[in-house]
């Protein structure tokens, strides 16, 4: 029961984490305009994402434009695109593996094999969490470095957007959920080991009994 509870909790965290990774990948709010000047009343706010750049007017209107060329993007955006997509794909694969080996399904026979399949799914989710954590930290470091760089003009400086915080939460859920899935183990009653007893030999006695005299002290 404890192992099944860990599987359910770990799977729930991993599914939610994978969903948040996809949300973070699609949101354009990786970089947002930094309000560092004296006049905070601005006419527009700029959002920079992995796939598009959006401009939000003060009137509430928003216009978005897809990035024209992949090669024209910065290295951190190119790496973030690739790693977040790989993380999303690995999240889906990990979900399929865990469901195949879960205790509540009959896709695989044998408690020992099912536990190892769930462990493999947990490792997949952990790797997925690491893949999405790398571009998030890289992007945050780039934003902070440019923010405190005096050579960067104020109009080019950005702040950390909401997509990065969502991605960090998703990474934490994937790492925790994958670790819980790695703790899954087969029940002791179905461990695959059987106890074998050696048969006792009996000798016929002259009195007709079959009890071995060696048992007497």
mmCIF file with all atom_site columns, C-alpha atoms in Angstrom:
data_model
loop_
_atom_site.group_PDB
_atom_site.id
_atom_site.type_symbol
_atom_site.label_atom_id
_atom_site.label_alt_id
_atom_site.label_comp_id
_atom_site.label_asym_id
_atom_site.label_entity_id
_atom_site.label_seq_id
_atom_site.pdbx_PDB_ins_code
_atom_site.Cartn_x
_atom_site.Cartn_y
_atom_site.Cartn_z
_atom_site.occupancy
_atom_site.B_iso_or_equiv
_atom_site.pdbx_formal_charge
_atom_site.auth_seq_id
_atom_site.auth_comp_id
_atom_site.auth_asym_id
_atom_site.auth_atom_id
_atom_site.pdbx_PDB_model_num
ATOM 1   C CA . UNK A 1 1   ? 0.000  0.000   0.000   1.00 0.00 ? 1   UNK A CA 1
ATOM 2   C CA . UNK A 1 2   ? 2.845  2.388   0.805   1.00 0.00 ? 2   UNK A CA 1
ATOM 3   C CA . UNK A 1 3   ? 4.523  1.675   -2.535  1.00 0.00 ? 3   UNK A CA 1
ATOM 4   C CA . UNK A 1 4   ? 1.262  2.237   -4.400  1.00 0.00 ? 4   UNK A CA 1
ATOM 5   C CA . UNK A 1 5   ? 0.738  5.525   -2.587  1.00 0.00 ? 5   UNK A CA 1
ATOM 6   C CA . UNK A 1 6   ? 4.231  6.696   -3.545  1.00 0.00 ? 6   UNK A CA 1
ATOM 7   C CA . UNK A 1 7   ? 3.554  5.764   -7.154  1.00 0.00 ? 7   UNK A CA 1
ATOM 8   C CA . UNK A 1 8   ? 0.299  7.728   -7.249  1.00 0.00 ? 8   UNK A CA 1
ATOM 9   C CA . UNK A 1 9   ? 1.847  10.794  -5.575  1.00 0.00 ? 9   UNK A CA 1
ATOM 10  C CA . UNK A 1 10  ? 4.942  10.691  -7.755  1.00 0.00 ? 10  UNK A CA 1
ATOM 11  C CA . UNK A 1 11  ? 2.918  10.207  -10.934 1.00 0.00 ? 11  UNK A CA 1
ATOM 12  C CA . UNK A 1 12  ? 0.606  13.109  -10.039 1.00 0.00 ? 12  UNK A CA 1
ATOM 13  C CA . UNK A 1 13  ? 3.566  15.431  -9.451  1.00 0.00 ? 13  UNK A CA 1
ATOM 14  C CA . UNK A 1 14  ? 5.249  14.351  -12.682 1.00 0.00 ? 14  UNK A CA 1
ATOM 15  C CA . UNK A 1 15  ? 2.096  14.786  -14.769 1.00 0.00 ? 15  UNK A CA 1
ATOM 16  C CA . UNK A 1 16  ? 1.534  18.274  -13.348 1.00 0.00 ? 16  UNK A CA 1
ATOM 17  C CA . UNK A 1 17  ? 5.204  19.118  -13.835 1.00 0.00 ? 17  UNK A CA 1
ATOM 18  C CA . UNK A 1 18  ? 5.173  17.982  -17.467 1.00 0.00 ? 18  UNK A CA 1
ATOM 19  C CA . UNK A 1 19  ? 2.045  20.041  -18.111 1.00 0.00 ? 19  UNK A CA 1
ATOM 20  C CA . UNK A 1 20  ? 3.702  23.122  -16.606 1.00 0.00 ? 20  UNK A CA 1
ATOM 21  C CA . UNK A 1 21  ? 6.780  22.552  -18.757 1.00 0.00 ? 21  UNK A CA 1
ATOM 22  C CA . UNK A 1 22  ? 4.587  22.708  -21.857 1.00 0.00 ? 22  UNK A CA 1
ATOM 23  C CA . UNK A 1 23  ? 2.872  25.840  -20.547 1.00 0.00 ? 23  UNK A CA 1
ATOM 24  C CA . UNK A 1 24  ? 6.211  27.492  -19.823 1.00 0.00 ? 24  UNK A CA 1
ATOM 25  C CA . UNK A 1 25  ? 7.485  26.536  -23.266 1.00 0.00 ? 25  UNK A CA 1
ATOM 26  C CA . UNK A 1 26  ? 4.536  28.160  -25.005 1.00 0.00 ? 26  UNK A CA 1
ATOM 27  C CA . UNK A 1 27  ? 4.260  31.349  -22.933 1.00 0.00 ? 27  UNK A CA 1
ATOM 28  C CA . UNK A 1 28  ? 5.962  34.450  -24.361 1.00 0.00 ? 28  UNK A CA 1
ATOM 29  C CA . UNK A 1 29  ? 6.816  35.852  -20.921 1.00 0.00 ? 29  UNK A CA 1
ATOM 30  C CA . UNK A 1 30  ? 10.378 34.613  -20.549 1.00 0.00 ? 30  UNK A CA 1
ATOM 31  C CA . UNK A 1 31  ? 11.737 38.158  -20.632 1.00 0.00 ? 31  UNK A CA 1
ATOM 32  C CA . UNK A 1 32  ? 9.666  41.236  -19.793 1.00 0.00 ? 32  UNK A CA 1
ATOM 33  C CA . UNK A 1 33  ? 10.357 44.951  -19.968 1.00 0.00 ? 33  UNK A CA 1
ATOM 34  C CA . UNK A 1 34  ? 12.267 46.325  -16.998 1.00 0.00 ? 34  UNK A CA 1
ATOM 35  C CA . UNK A 1 35  ? 10.816 49.523  -15.485 1.00 0.00 ? 35  UNK A CA 1
ATOM 36  C CA . UNK A 1 36  ? 13.980 51.130  -14.183 1.00 0.00 ? 36  UNK A CA 1
ATOM 37  C CA . UNK A 1 37  ? 13.517 54.733  -15.246 1.00 0.00 ? 37  UNK A CA 1
ATOM 38  C CA . UNK A 1 38  ? 11.959 57.490  -13.176 1.00 0.00 ? 38  UNK A CA 1
ATOM 39  C CA . UNK A 1 39  ? 8.797  57.572  -15.253 1.00 0.00 ? 39  UNK A CA 1
ATOM 40  C CA . UNK A 1 40  ? 7.014  54.242  -14.825 1.00 0.00 ? 40  UNK A CA 1
ATOM 41  C CA . UNK A 1 41  ? 4.142  55.241  -17.087 1.00 0.00 ? 41  UNK A CA 1
ATOM 42  C CA . UNK A 1 42  ? 5.013  53.621  -20.386 1.00 0.00 ? 42  UNK A CA 1
ATOM 43  C CA . UNK A 1 43  ? 3.029  53.196  -23.558 1.00 0.00 ? 43  UNK A CA 1
ATOM 44  C CA . UNK A 1 44  ? 3.889  49.552  -24.123 1.00 0.00 ? 44  UNK A CA 1
ATOM 45  C CA . UNK A 1 45  ? 5.304  46.442  -22.495 1.00 0.00 ? 45  UNK A CA 1
ATOM 46  C CA . UNK A 1 46  ? 7.477  43.976  -24.381 1.00 0.00 ? 46  UNK A CA 1
ATOM 47  C CA . UNK A 1 47  ? 7.415  40.220  -23.776 1.00 0.00 ? 47  UNK A CA 1
ATOM 48  C CA . UNK A 1 48  ? 10.111 37.996  -25.241 1.00 0.00 ? 48  UNK A CA 1
ATOM 49  C CA . UNK A 1 49  ? 9.440  34.262  -25.492 1.00 0.00 ? 49  UNK A CA 1
ATOM 50  C CA . UNK A 1 50  ? 10.940 31.209  -27.120 1.00 0.00 ? 50  UNK A CA 1
ATOM 51  C CA . UNK A 1 51  ? 8.681  31.382  -30.150 1.00 0.00 ? 51  UNK A CA 1
ATOM 52  C CA . UNK A 1 52  ? 7.394  34.936  -30.377 1.00 0.00 ? 52  UNK A CA 1
ATOM 53  C CA . UNK A 1 53  ? 7.719  38.518  -29.184 1.00 0.00 ? 53  UNK A CA 1
ATOM 54  C CA . UNK A 1 54  ? 4.623  40.330  -27.945 1.00 0.00 ? 54  UNK A CA 1
ATOM 55  C CA . UNK A 1 55  ? 3.978  44.034  -27.438 1.00 0.00 ? 55  UNK A CA 1
ATOM 56  C CA . UNK A 1 56  ? 1.208  44.983  -25.013 1.00 0.00 ? 56  UNK A CA 1
ATOM 57  C CA . UNK A 1 57  ? -0.115 48.506  -25.418 1.00 0.00 ? 57  UNK A CA 1
ATOM 58  C CA . UNK A 1 58  ? -1.306 50.613  -22.521 1.00 0.00 ? 58  UNK A CA 1
ATOM 59  C CA . UNK A 1 59  ? -4.803 50.413  -24.002 1.00 0.00 ? 59  UNK A CA 1
ATOM 60  C CA . UNK A 1 60  ? -4.806 46.620  -23.524 1.00 0.00 ? 60  UNK A CA 1
ATOM 61  C CA . UNK A 1 61  ? -4.186 45.665  -27.128 1.00 0.00 ? 61  UNK A CA 1
ATOM 62  C CA . UNK A 1 62  ? -1.520 43.018  -27.754 1.00 0.00 ? 62  UNK A CA 1
ATOM 63  C CA . UNK A 1 63  ? 0.367  42.228  -30.932 1.00 0.00 ? 63  UNK A CA 1
ATOM 64  C CA . UNK A 1 64  ? 2.619  39.188  -31.270 1.00 0.00 ? 64  UNK A CA 1
ATOM 65  C CA . UNK A 1 65  ? 5.132  38.258  -33.945 1.00 0.00 ? 65  UNK A CA 1
ATOM 66  C CA . UNK A 1 66  ? 6.812  34.906  -34.437 1.00 0.00 ? 66  UNK A CA 1
ATOM 67  C CA . UNK A 1 67  ? 10.592 34.835  -34.584 1.00 0.00 ? 67  UNK A CA 1
ATOM 68  C CA . UNK A 1 68  ? 11.596 34.992  -38.225 1.00 0.00 ? 68  UNK A CA 1
ATOM 69  C CA . UNK A 1 69  ? 14.766 32.911  -38.085 1.00 0.00 ? 69  UNK A CA 1
ATOM 70  C CA . UNK A 1 70  ? 16.093 30.357  -35.645 1.00 0.00 ? 70  UNK A CA 1
ATOM 71  C CA . UNK A 1 71  ? 19.699 31.239  -36.410 1.00 0.00 ? 71  UNK A CA 1
ATOM 72  C CA . UNK A 1 72  ? 19.040 34.894  -35.622 1.00 0.00 ? 72  UNK A CA 1
ATOM 73  C CA . UNK A 1 73  ? 18.130 34.040  -32.026 1.00 0.00 ? 73  UNK A CA 1
ATOM 74  C CA . UNK A 1 74  ? 20.594 34.249  -29.177 1.00 0.00 ? 74  UNK A CA 1
ATOM 75  C CA . UNK A 1 75  ? 22.296 31.090  -27.949 1.00 0.00 ? 75  UNK A CA 1
ATOM 76  C CA . UNK A 1 76  ? 20.270 30.940  -24.755 1.00 0.00 ? 76  UNK A CA 1
ATOM 77  C CA . UNK A 1 77  ? 16.986 31.058  -26.686 1.00 0.00 ? 77  UNK A CA 1
ATOM 78  C CA . UNK A 1 78  ? 18.139 28.369  -29.114 1.00 0.00 ? 78  UNK A CA 1
ATOM 79  C CA . UNK A 1 79  ? 19.192 26.080  -26.274 1.00 0.00 ? 79  UNK A CA 1
ATOM 80  C CA . UNK A 1 80  ? 15.973 26.793  -24.371 1.00 0.00 ? 80  UNK A CA 1
ATOM 81  C CA . UNK A 1 81  ? 13.881 25.855  -27.397 1.00 0.00 ? 81  UNK A CA 1
ATOM 82  C CA . UNK A 1 82  ? 15.620 22.530  -27.884 1.00 0.00 ? 82  UNK A CA 1
ATOM 83  C CA . UNK A 1 83  ? 15.816 21.498  -24.239 1.00 0.00 ? 83  UNK A CA 1
ATOM 84  C CA . UNK A 1 84  ? 12.247 22.413  -23.336 1.00 0.00 ? 84  UNK A CA 1
ATOM 85  C CA . UNK A 1 85  ? 10.887 20.476  -26.313 1.00 0.00 ? 85  UNK A CA 1
ATOM 86  C CA . UNK A 1 86  ? 13.037 17.469  -25.382 1.00 0.00 ? 86  UNK A CA 1
ATOM 87  C CA . UNK A 1 87  ? 11.848 17.761  -21.779 1.00 0.00 ? 87  UNK A CA 1
ATOM 88  C CA . UNK A 1 88  ? 8.212  17.784  -22.890 1.00 0.00 ? 88  UNK A CA 1
ATOM 89  C CA . UNK A 1 89  ? 8.707  14.705  -25.075 1.00 0.00 ? 89  UNK A CA 1
ATOM 90  C CA . UNK A 1 90  ? 10.499 12.869  -22.278 1.00 0.00 ? 90  UNK A CA 1
ATOM 91  C CA . UNK A 1 91  ? 7.653  13.740  -19.926 1.00 0.00 ? 91  UNK A CA 1
ATOM 92  C CA . UNK A 1 92  ? 5.159  12.065  -22.245 1.00 0.00 ? 92  UNK A CA 1
ATOM 93  C CA . UNK A 1 93  ? 7.408  9.005   -22.643 1.00 0.00 ? 93  UNK A CA 1
ATOM 94  C CA . UNK A 1 94  ? 7.905  8.788   -18.888 1.00 0.00 ? 94  UNK A CA 1
ATOM 95  C CA . UNK A 1 95  ? 4.152  8.899   -18.359 1.00 0.00 ? 95  UNK A CA 1
ATOM 96  C CA . UNK A 1 96  ? 3.628  6.001   -20.761 1.00 0.00 ? 96  UNK A CA 1
ATOM 97  C CA . UNK A 1 97  ? 6.364  3.947   -19.086 1.00 0.00 ? 97  UNK A CA 1
ATOM 98  C CA . UNK A 1 98  ? 5.023  4.529   -15.572 1.00 0.00 ? 98  UNK A CA 1
ATOM 99  C CA . UNK A 1 99  ? 1.449  3.689   -16.579 1.00 0.00 ? 99  UNK A CA 1
ATOM 100 C CA . UNK A 1 100 ? 2.676  0.456   -18.188 1.00 0.00 ? 100 UNK A CA 1
ATOM 101 C CA . UNK A 1 101 ? 4.415  -0.597  -14.984 1.00 0.00 ? 101 UNK A CA 1
ATOM 102 C CA . UNK A 1 102 ? 1.978  0.770   -12.416 1.00 0.00 ? 102 UNK A CA 1
ATOM 103 C CA . UNK A 1 103 ? 0.496  -1.604  -9.875  1.00 0.00 ? 103 UNK A CA 1
ATOM 104 C CA . UNK A 1 104 ? -3.031 -0.683  -10.950 1.00 0.00 ? 104 UNK A CA 1
ATOM 105 C CA . UNK A 1 105 ? -2.487 -1.883  -14.541 1.00 0.00 ? 105 UNK A CA 1
ATOM 106 C CA . UNK A 1 106 ? -1.954 -5.323  -16.065 1.00 0.00 ? 106 UNK A CA 1
ATOM 107 C CA . UNK A 1 107 ? 0.233  -4.353  -19.009 1.00 0.00 ? 107 UNK A CA 1
ATOM 108 C CA . UNK A 1 108 ? 3.231  -6.146  -17.485 1.00 0.00 ? 108 UNK A CA 1
ATOM 109 C CA . UNK A 1 109 ? 3.180  -9.322  -15.410 1.00 0.00 ? 109 UNK A CA 1
ATOM 110 C CA . UNK A 1 110 ? 5.415  -9.775  -12.391 1.00 0.00 ? 110 UNK A CA 1
ATOM 111 C CA . UNK A 1 111 ? 5.729  -7.385  -9.473  1.00 0.00 ? 111 UNK A CA 1
ATOM 112 C CA . UNK A 1 112 ? 9.505  -7.225  -9.712  1.00 0.00 ? 112 UNK A CA 1
ATOM 113 C CA . UNK A 1 113 ? 9.483  -6.297  -13.404 1.00 0.00 ? 113 UNK A CA 1
ATOM 114 C CA . UNK A 1 114 ? 6.707  -3.741  -12.905 1.00 0.00 ? 114 UNK A CA 1
ATOM 115 C CA . UNK A 1 115 ? 8.658  -2.046  -10.117 1.00 0.00 ? 115 UNK A CA 1
ATOM 116 C CA . UNK A 1 116 ? 11.723 -1.769  -12.322 1.00 0.00 ? 116 UNK A CA 1
ATOM 117 C CA . UNK A 1 117 ? 9.659  -0.297  -15.148 1.00 0.00 ? 117 UNK A CA 1
ATOM 118 C CA . UNK A 1 118 ? 8.277  2.329   -12.750 1.00 0.00 ? 118 UNK A CA 1
ATOM 119 C CA . UNK A 1 119 ? 11.840 3.088   -11.620 1.00 0.00 ? 119 UNK A CA 1
ATOM 120 C CA . UNK A 1 120 ? 12.836 3.603   -15.260 1.00 0.00 ? 120 UNK A CA 1
ATOM 121 C CA . UNK A 1 121 ? 9.915  6.004   -15.685 1.00 0.00 ? 121 UNK A CA 1
ATOM 122 C CA . UNK A 1 122 ? 11.035 7.909   -12.589 1.00 0.00 ? 122 UNK A CA 1
ATOM 123 C CA . UNK A 1 123 ? 14.547 8.282   -14.011 1.00 0.00 ? 123 UNK A CA 1
ATOM 124 C CA . UNK A 1 124 ? 13.012 9.579   -17.246 1.00 0.00 ? 124 UNK A CA 1
ATOM 125 C CA . UNK A 1 125 ? 11.089 12.241  -15.340 1.00 0.00 ? 125 UNK A CA 1
ATOM 126 C CA . UNK A 1 126 ? 14.210 13.255  -13.399 1.00 0.00 ? 126 UNK A CA 1
ATOM 127 C CA . UNK A 1 127 ? 16.158 13.703  -16.636 1.00 0.00 ? 127 UNK A CA 1
ATOM 128 C CA . UNK A 1 128 ? 13.226 15.692  -18.026 1.00 0.00 ? 128 UNK A CA 1
ATOM 129 C CA . UNK A 1 129 ? 13.353 17.990  -14.998 1.00 0.00 ? 129 UNK A CA 1
ATOM 130 C CA . UNK A 1 130 ? 17.091 18.526  -15.441 1.00 0.00 ? 130 UNK A CA 1
ATOM 131 C CA . UNK A 1 131 ? 16.656 19.282  -19.138 1.00 0.00 ? 131 UNK A CA 1
ATOM 132 C CA . UNK A 1 132 ? 14.182 22.072  -18.416 1.00 0.00 ? 132 UNK A CA 1
ATOM 133 C CA . UNK A 1 133 ? 16.184 23.375  -15.454 1.00 0.00 ? 133 UNK A CA 1
ATOM 134 C CA . UNK A 1 134 ? 19.303 24.077  -17.535 1.00 0.00 ? 134 UNK A CA 1
ATOM 135 C CA . UNK A 1 135 ? 17.760 26.645  -19.939 1.00 0.00 ? 135 UNK A CA 1
ATOM 136 C CA . UNK A 1 136 ? 15.826 28.297  -17.118 1.00 0.00 ? 136 UNK A CA 1
ATOM 137 C CA . UNK A 1 137 ? 18.968 28.963  -15.093 1.00 0.00 ? 137 UNK A CA 1
ATOM 138 C CA . UNK A 1 138 ? 20.879 29.947  -18.222 1.00 0.00 ? 138 UNK A CA 1
ATOM 139 C CA . UNK A 1 139 ? 18.179 32.422  -19.230 1.00 0.00 ? 139 UNK A CA 1
ATOM 140 C CA . UNK A 1 140 ? 17.932 33.882  -15.727 1.00 0.00 ? 140 UNK A CA 1
ATOM 141 C CA . UNK A 1 141 ? 21.699 34.356  -15.562 1.00 0.00 ? 141 UNK A CA 1
ATOM 142 C CA . UNK A 1 142 ? 21.668 36.105  -18.940 1.00 0.00 ? 142 UNK A CA 1
ATOM 143 C CA . UNK A 1 143 ? 18.844 38.425  -17.877 1.00 0.00 ? 143 UNK A CA 1
ATOM 144 C CA . UNK A 1 144 ? 20.531 39.342  -14.604 1.00 0.00 ? 144 UNK A CA 1
ATOM 145 C CA . UNK A 1 145 ? 23.903 39.903  -16.287 1.00 0.00 ? 145 UNK A CA 1
ATOM 146 C CA . UNK A 1 146 ? 22.405 42.254  -18.875 1.00 0.00 ? 146 UNK A CA 1
ATOM 147 C CA . UNK A 1 147 ? 20.380 44.070  -16.228 1.00 0.00 ? 147 UNK A CA 1
ATOM 148 C CA . UNK A 1 148 ? 23.464 45.019  -14.214 1.00 0.00 ? 148 UNK A CA 1
ATOM 149 C CA . UNK A 1 149 ? 25.639 45.651  -17.277 1.00 0.00 ? 149 UNK A CA 1
ATOM 150 C CA . UNK A 1 150 ? 26.097 49.440  -17.621 1.00 0.00 ? 150 UNK A CA 1
ATOM 151 C CA . UNK A 1 151 ? 26.861 49.079  -21.340 1.00 0.00 ? 151 UNK A CA 1
ATOM 152 C CA . UNK A 1 152 ? 23.388 47.736  -22.084 1.00 0.00 ? 152 UNK A CA 1
ATOM 153 C CA . UNK A 1 153 ? 20.895 50.567  -22.690 1.00 0.00 ? 153 UNK A CA 1
ATOM 154 C CA . UNK A 1 154 ? 17.860 50.800  -20.454 1.00 0.00 ? 154 UNK A CA 1
ATOM 155 C CA . UNK A 1 155 ? 15.493 50.063  -23.337 1.00 0.00 ? 155 UNK A CA 1
ATOM 156 C CA . UNK A 1 156 ? 17.199 46.687  -23.898 1.00 0.00 ? 156 UNK A CA 1
ATOM 157 C CA . UNK A 1 157 ? 17.211 45.533  -20.297 1.00 0.00 ? 157 UNK A CA 1
ATOM 158 C CA . UNK A 1 158 ? 14.741 42.861  -19.272 1.00 0.00 ? 158 UNK A CA 1
ATOM 159 C CA . UNK A 1 159 ? 13.469 41.205  -16.120 1.00 0.00 ? 159 UNK A CA 1
ATOM 160 C CA . UNK A 1 160 ? 12.631 37.603  -15.314 1.00 0.00 ? 160 UNK A CA 1
ATOM 161 C CA . UNK A 1 161 ? 9.188  36.745  -16.639 1.00 0.00 ? 161 UNK A CA 1
ATOM 162 C CA . UNK A 1 162 ? 6.447  34.527  -15.268 1.00 0.00 ? 162 UNK A CA 1
ATOM 163 C CA . UNK A 1 163 ? 7.364  31.655  -17.600 1.00 0.00 ? 163 UNK A CA 1
ATOM 164 C CA . UNK A 1 164 ? 10.666 31.160  -15.787 1.00 0.00 ? 164 UNK A CA 1
ATOM 165 C CA . UNK A 1 165 ? 8.959  30.847  -12.398 1.00 0.00 ? 165 UNK A CA 1
ATOM 166 C CA . UNK A 1 166 ? 6.470  28.365  -13.846 1.00 0.00 ? 166 UNK A CA 1
ATOM 167 C CA . UNK A 1 167 ? 9.353  26.402  -15.328 1.00 0.00 ? 167 UNK A CA 1
ATOM 168 C CA . UNK A 1 168 ? 11.200 26.292  -11.989 1.00 0.00 ? 168 UNK A CA 1
ATOM 169 C CA . UNK A 1 169 ? 8.080  24.974  -10.289 1.00 0.00 ? 169 UNK A CA 1
ATOM 170 C CA . UNK A 1 170 ? 7.679  22.372  -13.029 1.00 0.00 ? 170 UNK A CA 1
ATOM 171 C CA . UNK A 1 171 ? 11.298 21.286  -12.667 1.00 0.00 ? 171 UNK A CA 1
ATOM 172 C CA . UNK A 1 172 ? 10.917 20.872  -8.901  1.00 0.00 ? 172 UNK A CA 1
ATOM 173 C CA . UNK A 1 173 ? 7.782  18.752  -9.372  1.00 0.00 ? 173 UNK A CA 1
ATOM 174 C CA . UNK A 1 174 ? 9.503  16.536  -11.936 1.00 0.00 ? 174 UNK A CA 1
ATOM 175 C CA . UNK A 1 175 ? 12.542 15.997  -9.724  1.00 0.00 ? 175 UNK A CA 1
ATOM 176 C CA . UNK A 1 176 ? 10.483 15.238  -6.613  1.00 0.00 ? 176 UNK A CA 1
ATOM 177 C CA . UNK A 1 177 ? 7.952  13.079  -8.449  1.00 0.00 ? 177 UNK A CA 1
ATOM 178 C CA . UNK A 1 178 ? 10.665 11.159  -10.290 1.00 0.00 ? 178 UNK A CA 1
ATOM 179 C CA . UNK A 1 179 ? 12.501 10.513  -7.019  1.00 0.00 ? 179 UNK A CA 1
ATOM 180 C CA . UNK A 1 180 ? 9.307  9.125   -5.478  1.00 0.00 ? 180 UNK A CA 1
ATOM 181 C CA . UNK A 1 181 ? 8.828  6.821   -8.454  1.00 0.00 ? 181 UNK A CA 1
ATOM 182 C CA . UNK A 1 182 ? 12.399 5.593   -8.079  1.00 0.00 ? 182 UNK A CA 1
ATOM 183 C CA . UNK A 1 183 ? 11.544 4.555   -4.513  1.00 0.00 ? 183 UNK A CA 1
ATOM 184 C CA . UNK A 1 184 ? 8.936  2.091   -5.787  1.00 0.00 ? 184 UNK A CA 1
ATOM 185 C CA . UNK A 1 185 ? 9.800  -1.496  -4.899  1.00 0.00 ? 185 UNK A CA 1
ATOM 186 C CA . UNK A 1 186 ? 8.003  -4.840  -5.241  1.00 0.00 ? 186 UNK A CA 1
ATOM 187 C CA . UNK A 1 187 ? 6.069  -6.176  -2.291  1.00 0.00 ? 187 UNK A CA 1
ATOM 188 C CA . UNK A 1 188 ? 7.846  -8.708  -0.105  1.00 0.00 ? 188 UNK A CA 1
ATOM 189 C CA . UNK A 1 189 ? 5.184  -11.363 -0.719  1.00 0.00 ? 189 UNK A CA 1
ATOM 190 C CA . UNK A 1 190 ? 5.904  -11.328 -4.456  1.00 0.00 ? 190 UNK A CA 1
ATOM 191 C CA . UNK A 1 191 ? 9.629  -10.849 -4.367  1.00 0.00 ? 191 UNK A CA 1
ATOM 192 C CA . UNK A 1 192 ? 10.267 -13.780 -6.690  1.00 0.00 ? 192 UNK A CA 1
ATOM 193 C CA . UNK A 1 193 ? 12.086 -15.929 -4.145  1.00 0.00 ? 193 UNK A CA 1
ATOM 194 C CA . UNK A 1 194 ? 10.579 -19.217 -2.951  1.00 0.00 ? 194 UNK A CA 1
ATOM 195 C CA . UNK A 1 195 ? 11.564 -21.214 0.095   1.00 0.00 ? 195 UNK A CA 1
ATOM 196 C CA . UNK A 1 196 ? 12.472 -24.811 -0.621  1.00 0.00 ? 196 UNK A CA 1
ATOM 197 C CA . UNK A 1 197 ? 12.511 -27.459 2.062   1.00 0.00 ? 197 UNK A CA 1
ATOM 198 C CA . UNK A 1 198 ? 14.682 -30.560 1.799   1.00 0.00 ? 198 UNK A CA 1
ATOM 199 C CA . UNK A 1 199 ? 12.681 -33.763 2.204   1.00 0.00 ? 199 UNK A CA 1
ATOM 200 C CA . UNK A 1 200 ? 13.515 -35.890 5.238   1.00 0.00 ? 200 UNK A CA 1
ATOM 201 C CA . UNK A 1 201 ? 14.516 -39.479 4.646   1.00 0.00 ? 201 UNK A CA 1
ATOM 202 C CA . UNK A 1 202 ? 12.957 -42.211 6.686   1.00 0.00 ? 202 UNK A CA 1
ATOM 203 C CA . UNK A 1 203 ? 14.257 -45.678 7.396   1.00 0.00 ? 203 UNK A CA 1
ATOM 204 C CA . UNK A 1 204 ? 12.243 -48.745 8.069   1.00 0.00 ? 204 UNK A CA 1
ATOM 205 C CA . UNK A 1 205 ? 12.942 -50.219 11.528  1.00 0.00 ? 205 UNK A CA 1
ATOM 206 C CA . UNK A 1 206 ? 12.853 -53.905 12.451  1.00 0.00 ? 206 UNK A CA 1
ATOM 207 C CA . UNK A 1 207 ? 9.792  -53.239 14.599  1.00 0.00 ? 207 UNK A CA 1
ATOM 208 C CA . UNK A 1 208 ? 7.889  -51.996 11.578  1.00 0.00 ? 208 UNK A CA 1
ATOM 209 C CA . UNK A 1 209 ? 8.233  -48.322 12.475  1.00 0.00 ? 209 UNK A CA 1
ATOM 210 C CA . UNK A 1 210 ? 9.550  -45.787 10.059  1.00 0.00 ? 210 UNK A CA 1
ATOM 211 C CA . UNK A 1 211 ? 11.028 -43.358 12.569  1.00 0.00 ? 211 UNK A CA 1
ATOM 212 C CA . UNK A 1 212 ? 14.716 -42.703 12.247  1.00 0.00 ? 212 UNK A CA 1
ATOM 213 C CA . UNK A 1 213 ? 16.675 -43.753 15.310  1.00 0.00 ? 213 UNK A CA 1
ATOM 214 C CA . UNK A 1 214 ? 19.062 -40.839 14.821  1.00 0.00 ? 214 UNK A CA 1
ATOM 215 C CA . UNK A 1 215 ? 16.364 -38.548 16.152  1.00 0.00 ? 215 UNK A CA 1
ATOM 216 C CA . UNK A 1 216 ? 16.794 -40.104 19.588  1.00 0.00 ? 216 UNK A CA 1
ATOM 217 C CA . UNK A 1 217 ? 19.365 -38.493 21.865  1.00 0.00 ? 217 UNK A CA 1
#
